[in-house]
Amino acid sequence: MKFDKNKNEDKNIEILKKEIKKTNTKYSKVLIDLLFSPTTSEEFRIRIKDSISAHIENEIKN
Amino acid sequence: MKAYFIKSIQIEGFRGINNNSSPLKIIFKPNGVTSIFGENGKGKSSIFEAFVFAILGRIIRFDDYHSDIKDRNSIKNLFHASDGKIKIEFINELNNVIEIDILVDANGERTVNSTSVSNPNLFLATLCNKLNFLDHKSFEKIIISSAEDTGKLFSNLVGFSKFIDIKEKLDKISRTQNINTDFNRSQKEKSIIENEKKITQLIEQIKEKLESVDVTINSYDKLMVLEIVKKFINKSYGQKIKKVTIDSNINFDLLIRNKVGLNYEADVSKLTELRNTLNNTLSLSKSVKSFNSKTVNSLSDKLKIAYLEIESDADILLGKLYEKAIDSYDKISEVDKNNCILCDTTSLNKNEQTFYDQIKNKIKLFNKFKSKYSVFYNLLVNKIEVSQIKTIEKLYANDDEKIFSELKIEAVFFSKDFFESNNIQTLISAYVQKIEISKANLLLAISELNKKLPPKLSEFIELNNVYKSIFDLIVEIDNLQISNNRNTKYLFELESWTKFIGEVKDSYENSYNILMDEIALNIDSDTKSFFKDIMGNVEITPKLKKDNRGQKVNILLEKFYSNTSELRAAPILSESYRNALSLSIYFASALRSKSLGNFIILDDITSSFDSGHQIHLLELIKRKICISSTNKKGKQIIFLTHDGLLKKLLNENGALKDWQHYVLNSNKDIVSISPLKSDDLKLNITHKINSGNYLGSDFRMYYEFVLLEIIEKLDLEVPFSLIYNNDTKMVSKLSNAIHEIIELKRLSRKAKSVFLRLPNKSDFKSYVQQLTNNLSHWGSGREISLSTPVLNKIIDDIDDFKKQFQYNCTCPAKNIGWVYFNSLSSPKHKGCNCSI
């Protein structure tokens, strides 16, 4: 991944999103959905905790 | 997205600007500098705060105010009847204009409206941040911030503030400690290990149980052991269990009840109860025996040691009383201890100590005893608990015998012969004896009960209980294994998530670091250059050093005179150098800002500099920071100052093409501005001449201003480097430049009628010679002794020269008098019918 200092931030963030999408793991979507929403880092941590916990529990059940 | 500049602002009823029904309107140069000079109290800071409040909704200086004095009622002008109003026009490179109207109510609350954009709040929120505004207090903080904050400042300035948020978010969720806390990772790992240990122990128990029924297994296999249990059930109860799983929920109690019949049930139950009681009794017997004579002697010794330091039991009691007495005495601070009877030694013949000191010694001894006693007490309590003495007393001792269950630390301290006087050893022996009797009785009862039950049945009950235990152990192992499997799967998934997020974070941080390294390197290079521009050729070179990882940026000096090892800049530099460095860093960063608001509003940033460095700073802004035809990456600059030292320079700059200069005036409730014209300057100088307060430099300034005004008004293509020059030969350089342009145009046969009006080569030379001679009086530094008429004549000569580039407009509709030619090619102004 390479950010471009001559591009504005939003375009560079698109680069980051694409890179995360490229990893194509079951967690890519969860991360993209939450990472770029306007929350504080602490709120984000709680939401990630809830989402990933639910995700793992679901995986175990199946 | 196109960058936005500030086109104009209108202010009414805000802070120090009342201007009821007559808002102060300022029009700015989008592509250049707009400077506003205002003496103290003229409303300059109110203009700065109007911008900040309108755009950010804040008053920056309130950030440092204590909450008690953040009086938002003062944001609206106190004498303005209705709500305060601020109107800002923004213009972008495509000449689209966005109008934003702000109302300020009496509580200092802001309401934003616009007819140009649907969501004006969003427009303002995304336009810029507080770093588009710089006052002297803000920039002073740049150099004294932490390395982390400096890094954040860079990210913010260059428009990568969201990147910091992302970094913080990724940091938070990938930190090992947070993962452990959020997903209970450590507990799950610990639980797996503990369960494994427990399973091993349970398997051993199963093996032992099986061996007791003559079955041997080498390793534990659940199905195999279940098969053994199943065989026992099939054989003993004739019940076939088809599905051999722990879900079979085998009820051994029910099976045996059905088998032995109701008559035996009570006896079987009683037998089980007696066996349990016997087990408990055996355990108590073992415990009480551990409280042997060795233990008693050891505790007895400890107690005696605690008593060695004191003389008698009475001392203990006295010590307690003294302690309280001294405590009360010391609390009365007013007591004069020299005159106190307690402190007087004459009343005591025994020794030199005062009564007060003697008491203190007693207390010291008492405290020492208490400490040793405490050790003894803790040991005793521990032994009582381990030996289950309290349980034994509860079950077997009568009230007179109970000693240990009554023990309390608060109770009167045991005497030193505690163990002897209570004959503890005899007591313990009595307990042992009682337990032995109890044991014998239980064994007898069990034996009698067993005799009542048929022998085979009795054995069968034992056998049933063994298989029941085995089955219970299998269930317990299975539950532990289920829990472990679940936790293992959870940890596996968690590991997969941790790996994923770690990779994303590393990848992001690497890219972010590379980006910020590039930016920091560029900012460092510009900072060095700007610092040199402001401070001149000093032997000090700053350096911005970014940490290899992370966002920390350290502000250092790579050269400080003869010292070439890196030093932290803030502690070593003087105030003006610190400020020069802060401004250099700020400008170097701000030029890289991707913020939509392509402007910087500067309030009083020159205060800490002397006049020379102020001029250098202004030159830097003109040449490198301000947007212009030759510096397209620059920013629109709005420059507010009260600095009298800059007045002359700003007046001169006001005549430049890329520079608009205003002077703030205030009259009671009205603040107004005026662009500075040569006529204003002349009026000022004439007044000075007549009052005898003129300076030699006033004439030069006026002449320079007129020359610059001619270049500006006629749009003469004078080399840029010449205009942005401030040396002492400026007058001759400018006049030569004007002359050469005119002659060049004349020769290129682009002559228009206006050339007939302009001075020819020799006239021009003559004018310039005359004016230069006049000014040379002060250029040579000689004292002047010219009369007022002569001085006024010098001004008139400059005006005559000026008129060579003007015409007298007499159009009935306009009738504006002497005005500059519009240009060399099109001298008359639009709609003018005058003949030139």
XYZ file of N, CA, C and O in Angstrom, chain B residues 314-466:
612
model
N 0.322 -5.221 84.288
C -0.171 -3.867 84.587
C 0.392 -2.862 83.592
O -0.275 -1.890 83.219
N 1.642 -3.099 83.146
C 2.248 -2.189 82.172
C 1.463 -2.158 80.868
O 1.414 -1.148 80.179
N 0.926 -3.290 80.539
C 0.144 -3.346 79.296
C -1.066 -2.443 79.418
O -1.359 -1.617 78.543
N -1.706 -2.568 80.557
C -2.894 -1.755 80.781
C -2.515 -0.273 80.816
O -3.152 0.569 80.173
N -1.411 0.028 81.536
C -0.947 1.417 81.619
C -0.591 1.968 80.230
O -0.931 3.084 79.875
N 0.117 1.117 79.486
C 0.513 1.526 78.121
C -0.677 1.958 77.308
O -0.646 2.966 76.618
N -1.748 1.243 77.426
C -2.952 1.582 76.665
C -3.511 2.928 77.107
O -3.910 3.768 76.300
N -3.504 3.118 78.425
C -4.029 4.378 78.952
C -3.119 5.543 78.555
O -3.574 6.600 78.133
N -1.787 5.345 78.682
C -0.825 6.400 78.345
C -0.963 6.805 76.885
O -0.883 7.970 76.522
N -1.132 5.791 76.088
C -1.221 6.060 74.641
C -2.348 7.056 74.352
O -2.174 8.027 73.635
N -3.481 6.832 74.980
C -4.614 7.730 74.763
C -4.339 9.092 75.357
O -4.675 10.137 74.783
N -3.686 9.098 76.541
C -3.398 10.375 77.220
C -2.452 11.229 76.383
O -2.688 12.418 76.159
N -1.370 10.629 75.903
C -0.376 11.360 75.116
C -0.990 11.869 73.824
O -0.748 12.995 73.388
N -1.807 11.016 73.243
C -2.470 11.404 71.997
C -3.307 12.675 72.215
O -3.227 13.632 71.454
N -4.057 12.699 73.313
C -4.876 13.886 73.620
C -3.981 15.076 73.910
O -4.229 16.189 73.452
N -2.877 14.837 74.639
C -1.967 15.915 75.034
C -1.336 16.559 73.791
O -1.287 17.776 73.660
N -0.865 15.697 72.846
C -0.206 16.222 71.641
C -1.153 16.988 70.732
O -0.746 17.817 69.947
N -2.412 16.656 70.856
C -3.378 17.341 69.987
C -3.572 18.788 70.425
O -4.017 19.633 69.665
N -3.262 19.085 71.688
C -3.432 20.471 72.164
C -2.136 21.224 71.852
O -1.188 21.243 72.632
N -2.079 21.797 70.681
C -0.830 22.406 70.211
C -0.430 23.642 70.994
O 0.736 24.003 71.047
N -1.429 24.289 71.623
C -1.131 25.548 72.304
C -0.357 25.331 73.602
O 0.194 26.262 74.175
N -0.337 24.104 74.097
C 0.295 23.880 75.413
C 1.782 24.217 75.342
O 2.496 23.762 74.459
N 2.217 25.014 76.267
C 3.635 25.351 76.327
C 4.321 24.248 77.132
O 4.188 24.163 78.362
N 5.062 23.404 76.434
C 5.626 22.235 77.097
C 6.707 22.596 78.107
O 7.065 21.807 78.972
N 7.292 23.800 77.994
C 8.315 24.212 78.962
C 7.700 24.538 80.324
O 8.344 24.402 81.352
N 6.456 24.995 80.281
C 5.806 25.352 81.543
C 4.814 24.297 82.004
O 4.061 24.512 82.942
N 4.832 23.191 81.359
C 3.849 22.156 81.684
C 4.402 21.257 82.795
O 5.575 20.865 82.751
N 3.578 20.937 83.714
C 4.021 20.117 84.855
C 4.466 18.726 84.403
O 5.391 18.131 84.952
N 3.826 18.244 83.353
C 4.200 16.918 82.831
C 5.626 16.912 82.287
O 6.278 15.880 82.243
N 6.065 18.104 81.812
C 7.369 18.184 81.165
C 8.459 18.657 82.147
O 9.609 18.850 81.766
N 8.103 18.884 83.377
C 9.029 19.449 84.366
C 9.787 18.317 85.068
O 9.189 17.421 85.670
N 11.137 18.367 85.049
C 11.924 17.288 85.667
C 12.144 17.537 87.158
O 12.480 16.615 87.894
N 11.988 18.783 87.604
C 12.277 19.078 89.021
C 11.349 18.334 89.966
O 11.705 18.038 91.094
N 10.186 18.066 89.504
C 9.251 17.349 90.356
C 9.564 15.860 90.431
O 8.962 15.126 91.193
N 10.520 15.420 89.616
C 10.877 14.000 89.610
C 12.320 13.831 90.088
O 13.240 14.365 89.469
N 12.534 13.127 91.181
C 13.890 12.964 91.711
C 14.626 11.781 91.101
O 15.831 11.700 91.135
N 13.873 10.921 90.554
C 14.462 9.648 90.094
C 15.513 9.821 88.995
O 16.607 9.324 89.075
N 15.157 10.517 87.969
C 16.090 10.666 86.846
C 15.825 11.991 86.128
O 14.996 12.795 86.546
N 16.572 12.164 85.048
C 16.503 13.438 84.337
C 15.289 13.532 83.393
O 14.988 14.577 82.867
N 14.658 12.399 83.199
C 13.550 12.398 82.237
C 12.310 13.085 82.805
O 12.041 12.982 83.997
N 11.607 13.760 81.946
C 10.346 14.352 82.375
C 9.309 13.242 82.459
O 9.491 12.149 81.892
N 8.235 13.561 83.102
C 7.141 12.600 83.208
C 6.612 12.274 81.803
O 6.330 11.124 81.469
N 6.582 13.335 81.021
C 6.099 13.192 79.636
C 6.973 12.189 78.867
O 6.468 11.298 78.192
N 8.314 12.304 79.036
C 9.230 11.398 78.325
C 9.084 9.968 78.825
O 9.166 9.006 78.054
N 8.911 9.872 80.148
C 8.760 8.525 80.712
C 7.522 7.828 80.134
O 7.553 6.644 79.805
N 6.473 8.612 80.040
C 5.243 8.032 79.472
C 5.490 7.623 78.028
O 5.080 6.542 77.593
N 6.232 8.456 77.327
C 6.508 8.138 75.907
C 7.297 6.832 75.801
O 7.081 6.030 74.895
N 8.234 6.630 76.714
C 9.004 5.377 76.711
C 8.105 4.178 76.965
O 8.261 3.130 76.347
N 7.168 4.400 77.883
C 6.224 3.311 78.185
C 5.438 2.949 76.926
O 5.222 1.778 76.619
N 5.050 3.959 76.235
C 4.240 3.725 75.035
C 5.072 3.034 73.967
O 4.604 2.137 73.268
N 6.337 3.425 73.901
C 7.234 2.805 72.928
C 7.323 1.293 73.201
O 7.226 0.469 72.287
N 7.517 0.964 74.473
C 7.597 -0.443 74.878
C 6.284 -1.165 74.570
O 6.268 -2.277 74.059
N 5.207 -0.460 74.865
C 3.884 -1.041 74.657
C 3.641 -1.339 73.166
O 3.159 -2.420 72.812
N 4.059 -0.412 72.337
C 3.888 -0.604 70.888
C 4.736 -1.762 70.384
O 4.327 -2.513 69.502
N 5.937 -1.894 70.962
C 6.820 -2.996 70.569
C 6.159 -4.327 70.932
O 6.157 -5.278 70.155
N 5.595 -4.350 72.118
C 4.896 -5.556 72.568
C 3.730 -5.880 71.621
O 3.541 -7.022 71.212
N 2.992 -4.828 71.282
C 1.822 -5.033 70.413
C 2.240 -5.663 69.096
O 1.574 -6.551 68.577
N 3.372 -5.199 68.584
C 3.844 -5.711 67.305
C 4.205 -7.198 67.416
O 3.840 -8.017 66.586
N 4.927 -7.532 68.504
C 5.314 -8.940 68.688
C 4.088 -9.804 68.977
O 3.986 -10.935 68.519
N 3.173 -9.244 69.732
C 1.968 -9.981 70.067
C 1.169 -10.286 68.793
O 0.605 -11.374 68.644
N 1.194 -9.334 67.913
C 0.462 -9.490 66.664
C 0.986 -10.693 65.872
O 0.216 -11.467 65.307
N 2.328 -10.868 65.869
C 2.927 -12.026 65.187
C 2.426 -13.316 65.835
O 1.998 -14.252 65.157
N 2.457 -13.319 67.152
C 1.993 -14.511 67.876
C 0.532 -14.814 67.531
O 0.163 -15.945 67.237
N -0.279 -13.758 67.567
C -1.719 -13.939 67.366
C -2.009 -14.525 65.981
O -2.800 -15.461 65.845
N -1.327 -13.996 64.973
C -1.551 -14.478 63.604
C -1.175 -15.945 63.461
O -1.867 -16.721 62.799
N -0.070 -16.323 64.110
C 0.356 -17.729 64.053
C -0.677 -18.626 64.725
O -1.029 -19.688 64.211
N -1.153 -18.168 65.877
C -2.126 -18.958 66.626
C -3.419 -19.148 65.821
O -3.932 -20.268 65.695
N -3.898 -18.061 65.238
C -5.135 -18.126 64.456
C -4.966 -19.077 63.279
O -5.843 -19.884 62.972
N -3.808 -19.008 62.663
C -3.529 -19.880 61.526
C -3.564 -21.355 61.937
O -4.160 -22.195 61.276
N -2.935 -21.626 63.044
C -2.903 -23.019 63.533
C -4.310 -23.510 63.876
O -4.663 -24.656 63.610
N -5.083 -22.632 64.471
C -6.459 -23.006 64.859
C -7.276 -23.352 63.619
O -8.017 -24.328 63.584
N -7.073 -22.562 62.570
C -7.830 -22.803 61.340
C -7.398 -24.087 60.673
O -8.220 -24.917 60.270
N -6.064 -24.274 60.545
C -5.544 -25.465 59.884
C -5.976 -26.728 60.636
O -6.327 -27.738 60.032
N -5.941 -26.648 61.942
C -6.250 -27.831 62.750
C -7.740 -28.022 62.960
O -8.154 -28.949 63.667
N -8.536 -27.150 62.409
C -9.994 -27.216 62.531
C -10.451 -27.270 63.990
O -11.458 -27.912 64.322
N -9.671 -26.588 64.851
C -9.978 -26.621 66.288
C -11.379 -26.064 66.569
O -12.127 -26.596 67.400
N -11.745 -25.019 65.838
C -13.052 -24.402 66.064
C -14.175 -25.384 65.784
O -15.162 -25.460 66.511
N -14.001 -26.183 64.703
C -15.024 -27.175 64.354
C -15.122 -28.235 65.441
O -16.220 -28.666 65.831
N -13.954 -28.618 65.916
C -13.920 -29.661 66.955
C -14.621 -29.158 68.210
O -15.434 -29.865 68.818
N -14.293 -27.890 68.592
C -14.923 -27.320 69.792
C -16.439 -27.266 69.633
O -17.188 -27.539 70.570
N -16.843 -26.917 68.405
C -18.273 -26.803 68.135
C -18.969 -28.160 68.301
O -20.069 -28.264 68.841
N -18.283 -29.226 67.836
C -18.902 -30.553 67.852
C -18.754 -31.271 69.186
O -19.669 -31.976 69.609
N -17.590 -31.105 69.824
C -17.287 -31.978 70.973
C -17.099 -31.273 72.312
O -17.165 -31.909 73.346
N -16.790 -29.975 72.329
C -16.435 -29.324 73.597
C -17.657 -28.706 74.267
O -18.558 -28.234 73.580
N -17.647 -28.749 75.633
C -18.714 -28.034 76.327
C -18.300 -26.569 76.482
O -17.171 -26.205 76.152
N -19.192 -25.723 77.000
C -18.929 -24.280 77.049
C -17.689 -23.934 77.863
O -16.944 -23.006 77.526
N -17.449 -24.685 78.932
C -16.284 -24.387 79.772
C -14.959 -24.670 79.063
O -13.945 -24.031 79.328
N -15.016 -25.643 78.201
C -13.766 -26.046 77.521
C -13.400 -25.141 76.340
O -12.258 -25.080 75.932
N -14.400 -24.434 75.789
C -14.139 -23.647 74.559
C -13.201 -22.479 74.840
O -13.502 -21.626 75.663
N -12.073 -22.501 74.237
C -11.108 -21.382 74.395
C -10.837 -20.733 73.041
O -10.957 -19.532 72.859
N -10.541 -21.578 72.069
C -10.063 -21.055 70.784
C -11.160 -20.362 69.979
O -10.901 -19.387 69.291
N -12.377 -20.870 70.064
C -13.438 -20.229 69.270
C -13.796 -18.861 69.820
O -14.453 -18.070 69.175
N -13.368 -18.569 71.079
C -13.669 -17.271 71.678
C -12.562 -16.248 71.409
O -12.666 -15.090 71.776
N -11.456 -16.645 70.822
C -10.299 -15.744 70.667
C -10.625 -14.521 69.812
O -11.228 -14.632 68.762
N -10.188 -13.349 70.313
C -10.346 -12.123 69.535
C -9.133 -11.255 69.799
O -8.688 -11.141 70.935
N -8.629 -10.597 68.769
C -7.448 -9.738 68.932
C -7.756 -8.558 69.850
O -6.919 -8.046 70.537
N -9.013 -8.137 69.843
C -9.385 -6.984 70.650
C -9.473 -7.336 72.151
O -9.501 -6.469 73.002
N -9.577 -8.628 72.424
C -9.762 -9.015 73.827
C -8.533 -8.648 74.656
O -7.480 -8.352 74.110
N -8.692 -8.649 75.935
C -7.548 -8.380 76.830
C -6.436 -9.359 76.465
O -6.688 -10.531 76.212
N -5.216 -8.839 76.390
C -4.112 -9.690 75.915
C -3.913 -10.894 76.824
O -4.043 -10.793 78.037
N -3.628 -12.011 76.176
C -3.392 -13.234 76.959
C -2.214 -13.025 77.904
O -1.262 -12.342 77.569
N -2.316 -13.648 78.999
C -1.183 -13.565 79.920
C -0.051 -14.430 79.385
O -0.278 -15.283 78.521
N 1.167 -14.186 79.909
C 2.311 -14.898 79.332
C 2.269 -16.404 79.612
O 2.908 -17.167 78.924
N 1.486 -16.815 80.653
C 1.370 -18.250 80.920
C 0.074 -18.808 80.329
O -0.504 -19.759 80.842
N -0.372 -18.161 79.243
C -1.634 -18.558 78.609
C -1.708 -20.069 78.382
O -2.678 -20.726 78.743
N -0.650 -20.600 77.803
C -0.677 -22.024 77.446
C -0.642 -22.916 78.685
O -1.327 -23.921 78.757
N 0.172 -22.477 79.682
C 0.276 -23.284 80.900
C -1.043 -23.242 81.683
O -1.591 -24.275 82.068
N -1.557 -22.016 81.879
C -2.728 -21.879 82.736
C -3.945 -22.576 82.143
O -4.796 -23.076 82.853
N -4.015 -22.591 80.862
C -5.173 -23.244 80.236
C -4.923 -24.718 79.931
O -5.819 -25.410 79.460
N -3.696 -25.130 80.127
C -3.339 -26.534 79.910
C -3.822 -27.009 78.535
O -4.632 -27.932 78.400
N -3.315 -26.331 77.570
C -3.755 -26.571 76.196
C -3.528 -28.021 75.779
O -4.383 -28.644 75.141
N -2.379 -28.530 76.180
C -2.059 -29.892 75.739
C -3.064 -30.899 76.279
O -3.482 -31.829 75.579
N -3.485 -30.687 77.517
C -4.475 -31.593 78.118
C -5.787 -31.483 77.345
O -6.462 -32.468 77.039
N -6.101 -30.206 77.020
C -7.352 -29.950 76.306
C -7.368 -30.649 74.946
O -8.342 -31.313 74.567
N -6.236 -30.530 74.245
C -6.140 -31.149 72.917
C -6.260 -32.666 73.043
O -6.963 -33.319 72.260
N -5.614 -33.218 74.075
C -5.693 -34.677 74.286
C -7.135 -35.087 74.526
O -7.595 -36.138 74.047
N -7.858 -34.259 75.283
C -9.269 -34.558 75.579
C -10.078 -34.564 74.288
O -10.937 -35.433 74.079
N -9.761 -33.580 73.391
C -10.467 -33.523 72.103
C -10.194 -34.790 71.303
O -11.096 -35.396 70.720
N -8.920 -35.189 71.298
C -8.538 -36.386 70.532
C -9.311 -37.596 71.046
O -9.842 -38.395 70.280
N -9.372 -37.654 72.350
C -10.074 -38.782 72.967
C -11.554 -38.794 72.568
O -12.117 -39.833 72.214
N -12.162 -37.611 72.616
C -13.589 -37.514 72.274
C -13.826 -37.944 70.827
O -14.813 -38.621 70.517
N -12.919 -37.516 69.964
C -13.068 -37.869 68.544
C -12.901 -39.377 68.359
O -13.624 -40.012 67.591
N -11.956 -39.930 69.089
C -11.726 -41.375 68.996
C -12.994 -42.135 69.409
O -13.376 -43.122 68.782
N -13.623 -41.648 70.466
C -14.863 -42.297 70.941
C -15.931 -42.188 69.854
O -16.614 -43.157 69.513
N -16.022 -41.001 69.285
C -17.002 -40.772 68.222
C -16.752 -41.723 67.060
O -17.672 -42.300 66.493
N -15.451 -41.859 66.720
C -15.064 -42.735 65.597
C -15.479 -44.182 65.873
O -16.053 -44.854 65.018
N -15.186 -44.619 67.104
C -15.514 -45.994 67.480
C -17.023 -46.223 67.388
O -17.486 -47.257 66.878
N -17.782 -45.216 67.852
C -19.242 -45.336 67.803
C -19.739 -45.430 66.370
O -20.645 -46.204 66.060
N -19.152 -44.643 65.506
C -19.570 -44.646 64.095
C -19.272 -45.989 63.441
O -20.111 -46.544 62.721
N -18.074 -46.482 63.714
C -17.684 -47.774 63.128
C -18.630 -48.881 63.585
O -19.030 -49.747 62.806
N -18.996 -48.777 64.854
C -19.910 -49.762 65.409
C -21.278 -49.672 64.719
O -21.848 -50.696 64.314
N -21.761 -48.460 64.563
C -23.072 -48.247 63.930
C -23.064 -48.747 62.496
O -24.022 -49.396 62.039
N -21.958 -48.486 61.783
C -21.848 -48.925 60.374
C -21.840 -50.453 60.326
O -22.509 -51.082 59.500
N -21.087 -51.033 61.276
C -20.991 -52.481 61.307
C -22.364 -53.110 61.575
O -22.755 -54.085 60.925
N -23.082 -52.507 62.522
C -24.416 -53.014 62.863
C -25.348 -52.920 61.662
O -26.112 -53.841 61.371
N -25.264 -51.805 60.970
C -26.135 -51.570 59.810
C -25.807 -52.530 58.685
O -26.699 -53.070 58.017
N -24.511 -52.761 58.484
C -24.085 -53.698 57.438
C -24.609 -55.107 57.723
O -24.950 -55.856 56.813
N -24.656 -55.411 59.059
C -25.157 -56.741 59.423
C -26.626 -56.888 59.059
O -27.093 -57.942 58.678
N -27.366 -55.766 59.176
C -28.797 -55.784 58.855
C -29.040 -56.041 57.377
O -29.990 -56.680 56.980
N -28.132 -55.522 56.554
C -28.277 -55.673 55.098
C -27.658 -56.997 54.678
O -26.650 -57.423 55.247
N -28.273 -57.649 53.674
C -27.669 -58.893 53.193
C -26.250 -58.588 52.707
O -26.032 -57.555 52.082
N -25.317 -59.516 52.993
C -23.919 -59.229 52.632
C -23.718 -58.910 51.162
O -23.037 -57.956 50.818
N -24.370 -59.655 50.300
C -24.165 -59.430 48.871
C -24.735 -58.080 48.457
O -24.180 -57.385 47.607
N -25.863 -57.770 49.131
C -26.496 -56.485 48.797
C -25.596 -55.321 49.215
O -25.438 -54.339 48.505
N -25.004 -55.524 50.391
C -24.091 -54.507 50.887
C -22.926 -54.300 49.916
O -22.541 -53.175 49.591
N -22.396 -55.394 49.464
C -21.289 -55.320 48.492
C -21.762 -54.673 47.195
O -21.051 -53.887 46.571
N -22.992 -55.046 46.830
C -23.545 -54.518 45.579
C -23.705 -52.982 45.635
O -23.435 -52.267 44.668
N -24.121 -52.536 46.851
C -24.270 -51.070 47.012
C -22.917 -50.382 46.815
O -22.799 -49.365 46.141
N -21.901 -51.028 47.413
C -20.544 -50.472 47.258
C -20.160 -50.414 45.788
O -19.630 -49.418 45.295
N -20.475 -51.537 45.096
C -20.120 -51.640 43.675
C -20.876 -50.589 42.848
O -20.306 -49.922 41.980
N -22.150 -50.463 43.190
C -22.971 -49.461 42.477
C -22.385 -48.063 42.638
O -22.307 -47.291 41.684
N -21.953 -47.794 43.892
C -21.391 -46.465 44.151
C -20.105 -46.223 43.374
O -19.837 -45.115 42.925
N -19.308 -47.286 43.207
C -18.064 -47.142 42.426
C -18.398 -46.765 40.982
O -17.841 -45.817 40.422
